[in-house]
CSV table of C-alpha atoms in Angstrom, one decimal:
chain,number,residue,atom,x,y,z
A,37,UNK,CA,0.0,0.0,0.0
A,38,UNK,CA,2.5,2.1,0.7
A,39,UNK,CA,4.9,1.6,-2.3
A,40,UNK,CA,1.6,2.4,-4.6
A,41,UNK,CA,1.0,5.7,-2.5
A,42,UNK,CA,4.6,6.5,-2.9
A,43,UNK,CA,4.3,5.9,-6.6
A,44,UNK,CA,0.8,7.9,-7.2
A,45,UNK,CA,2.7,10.7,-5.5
A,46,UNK,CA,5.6,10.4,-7.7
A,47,UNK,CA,2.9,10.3,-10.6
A,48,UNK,CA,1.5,13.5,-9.4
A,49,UNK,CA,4.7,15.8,-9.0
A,50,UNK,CA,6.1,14.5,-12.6
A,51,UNK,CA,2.7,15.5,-14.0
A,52,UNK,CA,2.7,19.0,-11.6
A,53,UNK,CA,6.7,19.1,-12.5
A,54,UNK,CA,5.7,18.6,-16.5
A,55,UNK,CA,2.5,20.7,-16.3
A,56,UNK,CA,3.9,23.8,-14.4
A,57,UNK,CA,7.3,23.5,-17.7
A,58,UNK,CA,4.5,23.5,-20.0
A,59,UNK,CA,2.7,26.5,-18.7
A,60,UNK,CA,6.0,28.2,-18.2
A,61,UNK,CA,7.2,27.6,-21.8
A,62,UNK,CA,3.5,29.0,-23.0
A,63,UNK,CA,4.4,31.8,-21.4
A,64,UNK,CA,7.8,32.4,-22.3
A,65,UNK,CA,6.3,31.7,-26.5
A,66,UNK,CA,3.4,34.3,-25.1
A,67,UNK,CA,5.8,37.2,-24.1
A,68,UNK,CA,8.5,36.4,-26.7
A,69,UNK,CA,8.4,39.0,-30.0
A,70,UNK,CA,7.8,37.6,-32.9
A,71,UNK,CA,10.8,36.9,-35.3
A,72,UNK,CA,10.0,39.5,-37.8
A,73,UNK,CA,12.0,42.8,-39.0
A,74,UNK,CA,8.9,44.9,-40.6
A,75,UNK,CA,5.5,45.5,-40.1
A,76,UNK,CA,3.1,43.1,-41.1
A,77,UNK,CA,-0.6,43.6,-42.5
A,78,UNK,CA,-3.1,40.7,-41.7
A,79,UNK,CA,-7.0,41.0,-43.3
A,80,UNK,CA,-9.2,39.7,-40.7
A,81,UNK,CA,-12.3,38.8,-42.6
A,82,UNK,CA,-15.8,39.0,-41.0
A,83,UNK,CA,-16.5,35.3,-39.1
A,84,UNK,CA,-12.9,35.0,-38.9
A,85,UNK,CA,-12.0,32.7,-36.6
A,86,UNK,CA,-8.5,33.3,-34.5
A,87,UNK,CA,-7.5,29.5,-35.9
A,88,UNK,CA,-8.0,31.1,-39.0
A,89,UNK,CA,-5.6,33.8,-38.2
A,90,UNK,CA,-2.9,31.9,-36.7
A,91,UNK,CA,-2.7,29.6,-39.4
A,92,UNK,CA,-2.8,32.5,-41.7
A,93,UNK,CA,0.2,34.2,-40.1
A,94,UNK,CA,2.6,31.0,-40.1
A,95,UNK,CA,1.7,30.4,-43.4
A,96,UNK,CA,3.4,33.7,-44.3
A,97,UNK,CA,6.2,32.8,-41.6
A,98,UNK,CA,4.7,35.6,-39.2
A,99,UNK,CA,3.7,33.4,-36.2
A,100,UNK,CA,5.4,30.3,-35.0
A,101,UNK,CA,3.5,27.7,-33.2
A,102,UNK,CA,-0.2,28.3,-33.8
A,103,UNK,CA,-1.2,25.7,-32.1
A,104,UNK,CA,0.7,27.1,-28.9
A,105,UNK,CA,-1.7,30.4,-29.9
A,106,UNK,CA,-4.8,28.7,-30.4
A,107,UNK,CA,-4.6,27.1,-27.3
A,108,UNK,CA,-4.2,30.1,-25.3
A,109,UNK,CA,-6.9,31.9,-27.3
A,110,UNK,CA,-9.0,28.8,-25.5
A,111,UNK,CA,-7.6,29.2,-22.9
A,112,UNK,CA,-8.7,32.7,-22.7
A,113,UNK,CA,-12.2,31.8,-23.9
A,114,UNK,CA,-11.2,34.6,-26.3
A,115,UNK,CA,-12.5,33.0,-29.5
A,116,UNK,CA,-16.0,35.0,-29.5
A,117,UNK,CA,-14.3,38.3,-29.0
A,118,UNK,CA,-11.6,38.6,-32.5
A,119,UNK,CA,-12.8,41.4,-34.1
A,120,UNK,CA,-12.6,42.0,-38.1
A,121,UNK,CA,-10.3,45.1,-39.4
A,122,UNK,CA,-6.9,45.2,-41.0
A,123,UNK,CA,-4.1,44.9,-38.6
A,124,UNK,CA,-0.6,45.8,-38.9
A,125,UNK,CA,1.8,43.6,-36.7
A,126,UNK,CA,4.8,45.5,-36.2
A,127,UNK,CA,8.3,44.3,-34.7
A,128,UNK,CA,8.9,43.8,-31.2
A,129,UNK,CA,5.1,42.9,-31.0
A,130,UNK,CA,4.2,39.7,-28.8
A,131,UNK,CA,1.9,36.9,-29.5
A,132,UNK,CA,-0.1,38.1,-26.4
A,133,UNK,CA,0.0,41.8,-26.8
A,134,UNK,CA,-1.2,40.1,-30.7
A,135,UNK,CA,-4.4,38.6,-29.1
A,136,UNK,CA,-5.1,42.1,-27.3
A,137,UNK,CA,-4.7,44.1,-30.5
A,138,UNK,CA,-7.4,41.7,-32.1
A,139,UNK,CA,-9.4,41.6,-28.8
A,140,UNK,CA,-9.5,45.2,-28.8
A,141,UNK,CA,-9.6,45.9,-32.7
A,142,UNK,CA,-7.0,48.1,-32.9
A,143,UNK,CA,-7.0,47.7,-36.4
A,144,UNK,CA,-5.5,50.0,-39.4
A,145,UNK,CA,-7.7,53.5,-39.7
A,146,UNK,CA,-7.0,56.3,-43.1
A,147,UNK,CA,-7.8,59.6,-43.3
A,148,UNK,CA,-9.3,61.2,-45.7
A,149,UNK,CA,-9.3,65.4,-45.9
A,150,UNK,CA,-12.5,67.5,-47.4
A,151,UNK,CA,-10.8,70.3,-48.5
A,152,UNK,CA,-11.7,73.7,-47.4
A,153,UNK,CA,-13.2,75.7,-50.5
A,154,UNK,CA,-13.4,73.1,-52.4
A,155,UNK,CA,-16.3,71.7,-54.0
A,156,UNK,CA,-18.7,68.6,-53.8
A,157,UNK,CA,-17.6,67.3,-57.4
A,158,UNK,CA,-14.1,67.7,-56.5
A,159,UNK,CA,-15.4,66.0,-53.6
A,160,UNK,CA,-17.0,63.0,-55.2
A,161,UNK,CA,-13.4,62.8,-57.6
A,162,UNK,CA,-11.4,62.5,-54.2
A,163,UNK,CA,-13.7,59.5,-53.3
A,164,UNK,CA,-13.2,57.7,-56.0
A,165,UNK,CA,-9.7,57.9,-56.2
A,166,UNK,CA,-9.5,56.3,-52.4
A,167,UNK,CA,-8.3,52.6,-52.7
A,168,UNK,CA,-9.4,51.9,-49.1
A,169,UNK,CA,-12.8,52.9,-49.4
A,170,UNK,CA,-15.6,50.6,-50.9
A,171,UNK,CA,-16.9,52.5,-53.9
A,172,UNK,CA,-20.7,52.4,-53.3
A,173,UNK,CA,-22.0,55.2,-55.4
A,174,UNK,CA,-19.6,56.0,-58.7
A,175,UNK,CA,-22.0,55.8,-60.8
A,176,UNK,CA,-25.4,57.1,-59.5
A,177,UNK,CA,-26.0,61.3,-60.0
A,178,UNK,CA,-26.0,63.6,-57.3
A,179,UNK,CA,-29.6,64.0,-56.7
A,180,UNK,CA,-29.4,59.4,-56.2
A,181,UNK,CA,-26.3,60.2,-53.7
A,182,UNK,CA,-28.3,62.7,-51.8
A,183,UNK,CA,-31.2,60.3,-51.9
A,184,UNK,CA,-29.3,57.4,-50.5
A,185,UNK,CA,-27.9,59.8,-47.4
A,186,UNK,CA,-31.9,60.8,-46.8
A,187,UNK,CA,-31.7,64.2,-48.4
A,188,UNK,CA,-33.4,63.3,-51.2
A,189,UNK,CA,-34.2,67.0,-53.0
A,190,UNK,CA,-31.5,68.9,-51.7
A,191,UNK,CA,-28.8,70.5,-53.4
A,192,UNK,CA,-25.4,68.8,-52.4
A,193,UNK,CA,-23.2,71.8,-52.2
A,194,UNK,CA,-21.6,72.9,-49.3
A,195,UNK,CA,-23.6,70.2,-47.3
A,196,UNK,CA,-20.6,68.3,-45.6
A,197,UNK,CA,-17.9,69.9,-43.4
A,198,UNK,CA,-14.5,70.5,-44.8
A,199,UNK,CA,-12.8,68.1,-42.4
A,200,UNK,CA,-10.5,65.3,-42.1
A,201,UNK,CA,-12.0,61.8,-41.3
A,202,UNK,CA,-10.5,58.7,-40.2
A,203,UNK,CA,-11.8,55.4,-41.5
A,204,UNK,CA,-10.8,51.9,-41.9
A,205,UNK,CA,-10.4,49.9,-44.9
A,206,UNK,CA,-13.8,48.6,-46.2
A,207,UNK,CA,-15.5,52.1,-45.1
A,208,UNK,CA,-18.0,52.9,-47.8
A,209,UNK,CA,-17.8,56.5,-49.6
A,210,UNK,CA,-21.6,57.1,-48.5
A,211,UNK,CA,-20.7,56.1,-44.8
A,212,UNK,CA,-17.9,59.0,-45.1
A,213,UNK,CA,-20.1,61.6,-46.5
A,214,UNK,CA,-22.6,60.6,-43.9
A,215,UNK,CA,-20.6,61.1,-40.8
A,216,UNK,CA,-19.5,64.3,-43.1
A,217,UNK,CA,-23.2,65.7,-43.5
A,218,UNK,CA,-23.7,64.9,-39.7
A,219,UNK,CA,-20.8,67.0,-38.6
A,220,UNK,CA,-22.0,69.8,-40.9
A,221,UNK,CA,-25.2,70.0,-39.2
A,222,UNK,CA,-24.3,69.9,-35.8
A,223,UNK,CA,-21.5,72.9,-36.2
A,224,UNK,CA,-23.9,75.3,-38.4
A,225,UNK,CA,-26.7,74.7,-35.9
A,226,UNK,CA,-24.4,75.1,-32.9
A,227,UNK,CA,-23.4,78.2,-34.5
A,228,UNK,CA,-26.5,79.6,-35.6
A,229,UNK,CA,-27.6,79.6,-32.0
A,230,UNK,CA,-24.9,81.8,-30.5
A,231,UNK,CA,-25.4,84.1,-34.1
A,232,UNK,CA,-24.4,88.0,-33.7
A,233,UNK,CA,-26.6,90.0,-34.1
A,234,UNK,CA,-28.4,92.1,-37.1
A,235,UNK,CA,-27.4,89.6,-39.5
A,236,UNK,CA,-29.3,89.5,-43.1
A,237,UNK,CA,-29.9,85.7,-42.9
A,238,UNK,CA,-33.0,84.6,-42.8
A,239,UNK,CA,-31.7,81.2,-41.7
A,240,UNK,CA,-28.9,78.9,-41.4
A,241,UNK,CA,-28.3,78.0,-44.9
A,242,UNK,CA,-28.3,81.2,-45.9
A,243,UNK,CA,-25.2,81.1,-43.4
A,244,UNK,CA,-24.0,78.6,-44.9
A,245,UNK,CA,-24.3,80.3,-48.3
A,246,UNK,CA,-22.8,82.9,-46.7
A,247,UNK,CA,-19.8,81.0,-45.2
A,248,UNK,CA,-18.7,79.2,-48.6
A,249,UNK,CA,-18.2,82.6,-50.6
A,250,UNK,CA,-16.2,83.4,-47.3
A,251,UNK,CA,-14.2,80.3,-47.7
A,252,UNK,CA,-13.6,80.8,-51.5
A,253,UNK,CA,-12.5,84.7,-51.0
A,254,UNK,CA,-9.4,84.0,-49.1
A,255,UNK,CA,-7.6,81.4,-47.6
A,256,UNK,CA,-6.2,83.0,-44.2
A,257,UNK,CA,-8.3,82.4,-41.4
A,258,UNK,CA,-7.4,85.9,-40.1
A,259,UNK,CA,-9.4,87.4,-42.9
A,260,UNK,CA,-12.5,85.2,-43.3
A,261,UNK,CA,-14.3,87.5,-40.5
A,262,UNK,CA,-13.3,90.8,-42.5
A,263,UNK,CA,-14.0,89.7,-45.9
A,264,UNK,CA,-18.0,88.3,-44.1
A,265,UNK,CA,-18.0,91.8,-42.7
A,266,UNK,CA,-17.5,93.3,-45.9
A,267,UNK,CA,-20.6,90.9,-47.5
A,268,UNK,CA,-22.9,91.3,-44.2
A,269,UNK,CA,-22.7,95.4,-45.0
A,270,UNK,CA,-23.0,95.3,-48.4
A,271,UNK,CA,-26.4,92.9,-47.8
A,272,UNK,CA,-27.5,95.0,-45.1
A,273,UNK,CA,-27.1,98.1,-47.7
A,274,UNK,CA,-28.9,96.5,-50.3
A,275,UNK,CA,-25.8,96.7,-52.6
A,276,UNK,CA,-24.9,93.4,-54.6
A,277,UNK,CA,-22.4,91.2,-53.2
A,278,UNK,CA,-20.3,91.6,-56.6
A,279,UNK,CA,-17.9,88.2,-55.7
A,280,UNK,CA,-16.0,86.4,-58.5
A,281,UNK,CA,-16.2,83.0,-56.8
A,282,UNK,CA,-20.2,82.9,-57.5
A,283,UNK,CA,-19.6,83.8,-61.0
A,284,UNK,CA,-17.1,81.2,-61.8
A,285,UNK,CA,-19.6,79.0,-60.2
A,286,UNK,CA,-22.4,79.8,-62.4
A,287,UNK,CA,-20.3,79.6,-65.2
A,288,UNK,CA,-19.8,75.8,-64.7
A,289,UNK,CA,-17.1,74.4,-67.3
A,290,UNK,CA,-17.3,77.0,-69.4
A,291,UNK,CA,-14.8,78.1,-66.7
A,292,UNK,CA,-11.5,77.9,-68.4
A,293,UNK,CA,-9.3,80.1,-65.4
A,294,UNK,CA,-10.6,83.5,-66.3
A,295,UNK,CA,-13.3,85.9,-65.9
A,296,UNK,CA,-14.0,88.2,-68.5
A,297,UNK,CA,-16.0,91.4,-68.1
A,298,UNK,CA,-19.0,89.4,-70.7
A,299,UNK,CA,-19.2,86.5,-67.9
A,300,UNK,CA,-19.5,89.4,-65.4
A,301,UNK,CA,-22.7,90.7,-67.4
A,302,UNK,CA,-24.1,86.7,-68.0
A,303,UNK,CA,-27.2,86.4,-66.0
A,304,UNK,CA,-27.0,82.9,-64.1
A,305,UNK,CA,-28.5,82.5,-60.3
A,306,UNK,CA,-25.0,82.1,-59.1
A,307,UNK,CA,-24.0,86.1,-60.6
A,308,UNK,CA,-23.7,88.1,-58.1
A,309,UNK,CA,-22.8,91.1,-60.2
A,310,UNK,CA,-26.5,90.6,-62.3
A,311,UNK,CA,-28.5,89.5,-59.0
A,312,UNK,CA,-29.4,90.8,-55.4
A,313,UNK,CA,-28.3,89.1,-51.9
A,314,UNK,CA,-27.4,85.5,-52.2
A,315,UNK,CA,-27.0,82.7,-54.5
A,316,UNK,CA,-29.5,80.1,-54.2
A,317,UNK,CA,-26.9,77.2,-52.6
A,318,UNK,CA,-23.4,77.3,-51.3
A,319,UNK,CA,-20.6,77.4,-53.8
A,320,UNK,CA,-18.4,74.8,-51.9
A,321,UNK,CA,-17.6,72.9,-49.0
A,322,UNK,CA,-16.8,74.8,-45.8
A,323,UNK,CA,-15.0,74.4,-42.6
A,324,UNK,CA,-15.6,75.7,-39.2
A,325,UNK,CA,-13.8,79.0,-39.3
A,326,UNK,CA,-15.7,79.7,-42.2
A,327,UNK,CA,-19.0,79.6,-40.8
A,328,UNK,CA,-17.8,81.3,-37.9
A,329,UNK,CA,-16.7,83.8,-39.7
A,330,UNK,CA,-20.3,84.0,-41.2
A,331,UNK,CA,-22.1,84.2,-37.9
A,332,UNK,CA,-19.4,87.0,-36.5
A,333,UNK,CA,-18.4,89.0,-38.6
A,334,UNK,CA,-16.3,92.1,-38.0
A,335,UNK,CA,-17.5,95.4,-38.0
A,336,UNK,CA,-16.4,98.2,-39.5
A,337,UNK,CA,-16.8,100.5,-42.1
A,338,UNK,CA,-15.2,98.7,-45.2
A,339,UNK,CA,-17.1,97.5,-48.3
A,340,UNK,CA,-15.1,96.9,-50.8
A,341,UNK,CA,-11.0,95.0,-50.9
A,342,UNK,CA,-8.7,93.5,-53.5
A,343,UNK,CA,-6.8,91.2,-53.6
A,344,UNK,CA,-2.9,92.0,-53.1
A,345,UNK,CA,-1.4,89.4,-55.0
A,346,UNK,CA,-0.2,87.7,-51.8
A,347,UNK,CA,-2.6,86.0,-50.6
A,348,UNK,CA,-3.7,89.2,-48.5
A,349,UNK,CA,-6.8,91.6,-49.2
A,350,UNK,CA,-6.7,95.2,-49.1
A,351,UNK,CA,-10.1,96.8,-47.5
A,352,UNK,CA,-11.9,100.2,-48.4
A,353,UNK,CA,-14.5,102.1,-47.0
A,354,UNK,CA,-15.6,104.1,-50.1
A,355,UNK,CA,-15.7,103.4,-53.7
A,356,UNK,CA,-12.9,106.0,-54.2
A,357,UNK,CA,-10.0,104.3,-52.0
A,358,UNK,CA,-11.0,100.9,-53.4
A,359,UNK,CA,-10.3,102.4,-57.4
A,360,UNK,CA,-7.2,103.7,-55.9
A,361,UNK,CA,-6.4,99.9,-54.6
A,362,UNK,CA,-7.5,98.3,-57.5
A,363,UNK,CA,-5.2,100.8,-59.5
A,364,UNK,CA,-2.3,99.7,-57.4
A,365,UNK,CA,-3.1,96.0,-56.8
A,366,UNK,CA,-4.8,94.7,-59.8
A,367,UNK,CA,-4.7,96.4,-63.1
A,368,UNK,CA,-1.0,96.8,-62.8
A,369,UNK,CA,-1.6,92.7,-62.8
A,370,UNK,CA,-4.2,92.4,-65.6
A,371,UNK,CA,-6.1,94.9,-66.7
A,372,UNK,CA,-10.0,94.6,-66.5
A,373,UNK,CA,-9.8,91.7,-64.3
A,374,UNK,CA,-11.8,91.7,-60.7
A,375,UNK,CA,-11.1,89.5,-58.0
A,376,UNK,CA,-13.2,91.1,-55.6
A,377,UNK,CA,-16.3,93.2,-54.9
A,378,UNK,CA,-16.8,96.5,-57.2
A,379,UNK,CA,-19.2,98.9,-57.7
């Protein structure tokens, strides 16, 4: 009796003695980087299973033993939780800090920039030059874009907030422009409701008319609440707005890079020179500053300004100092050309 309890204990500490080496080696192969020198990308499909994985990644000689990582993935009861994404495995990485990345789907995310001042077929052109997105609407119109976002009738311009979005491969184009739309909304309405005062909007969108000629005047943010000074007089005057962005809208692609004084004297709703307060939609997409600038304007006197050459504007109070600065700033550039407001 004794020998057999002597031997039963034997038994038990070889099997404790072999047990506690395996579980020691399993976490020595756990907490041991992987033999790679560069990043790695791994697809994790949806209904991927980790198995899946780990056999995927030794098959391109990323991950040794898979078995040893499948069994701690059981272990872990972890199966359920792999989430599907691209992942980049980069060196020094673990097979267990590995399992946490895919726990936690820390996956591979892109960005993708709306470009202040720029417009929604621009827009649509980006898009479709993104290899990581899913193409979803190349070839429907605009109206059947706006339709599938649940703004079926509206005019696309201007209606998604010059912004840069992060997205992971797979994203579709309609989920970006969504999340785009969305963003738009909330900022115009959040600032629409701390407006200044005696503004000549009768409601947001005309802000938001409002903010895109900003955004297409100039491109220094110190200026955008000037040059929306300038406009909110003007309107508040009854005098026309007079802006060369809305005429190079109107004119479409007859557009060729510059305006002549006939295309000044074209009537299209988009002319400000032919027609009285705003255009009927935005002329491209806007960022925050912009519409800020729309809803606070600066006062002041000036009505009119010119573009330096610089990137700068110079601003007048009265028709006869802004001749002067067009004399000095723009026809010693090319004559008859207006890149600003004029009487």
């Amino acid at each position: 009796m004794r020998k057999v309890l002597v031997s039963f204990v034997i038994t038990l500490v070889v099997v404790i003695a072999v047990a506690y080496g395996g579980w020691r080696s399993l976490q020595s192969y756990l907490d041991a980087p992987l033999n790679i020198e560069q990043s790695h990308i791994v697809m994790v499909e949806p209904g991927s299973s980790f198995g899946r994985v780990a056999s995927q990644l030794a098959a391109e000689g990323v991950l040794e033993k898979p078995d040893w990582f499948a069994f701690f993935i059981r272990l872990q009861k972890a199966g359920p939780l792999l989430k599907a994404g691209e992942y980049e495995v980069v060196e020094g990485v673990t097979p267990r800090s590995l399992v946490t990345q895919l726990i936690e789907g820390r996956s591979l995310s892109y960005k993708f920039t709306i470009i202040e001042g720029s417009t929604f077929k621009e827009l649509r052109e980006s898009l479709q030059e993104n290899s990581q997105l899913n193409q979803t609407f190349k070839d429907k119109t605009d109206a059947q874009v706006m339709a599938s976002l649940g703004l079926d009738g509206q005019h696309p311009e201007g209606m998604f907030l010059a912004d840069t979005y992060q997205f992971q491969r797979g994203g579709t184009d309609l989920d970006l422009l969504r999340r785009a739309h969305s963003l738009l909304k909330s900022e115009l309405d959040a600032a629409w409701k701390d407006k200044a005062e005696k503004l000549p909007y009768k409601d947001s969108y005309e802000a938001l008319i409002m903010a895109s000629i900003v955004e297409k005047e100039t491109g220094l943010s110190t200026e955008r609440p000037t040059i929306a000074g300038v406009f909110v007089r003007r309107m508040n005057k009854g005098m026309r707005l007079q802006t060369d962005p809305t005429v190079i809208y109107g004119m479409g692609d007859r557009y060729k890079g510059n305006i002549r004084r006939a295309d000044l004297r074209r009537p299209t709703p988009y002319n400000t020179y032919t027609i009285s307060g705003l255009p009927p939609t935005p002329i491209a997409l806007v960022g925050r500053e912009a519409i800020k600038a729309a809803l606070h304007p600066v006062e002041g006197k000036w009505l009119y300004f010119v573009a330096k050459g610089d990137g700068s504007h110079q601003f007048s109070a009265t028709l006869k100092q802004h001749n002067r600065a067009v004399k000095e700033y723009q026809l010693r550039r090319r004559n008859g050309y207006r890149s600003s407001p004029d009487q």
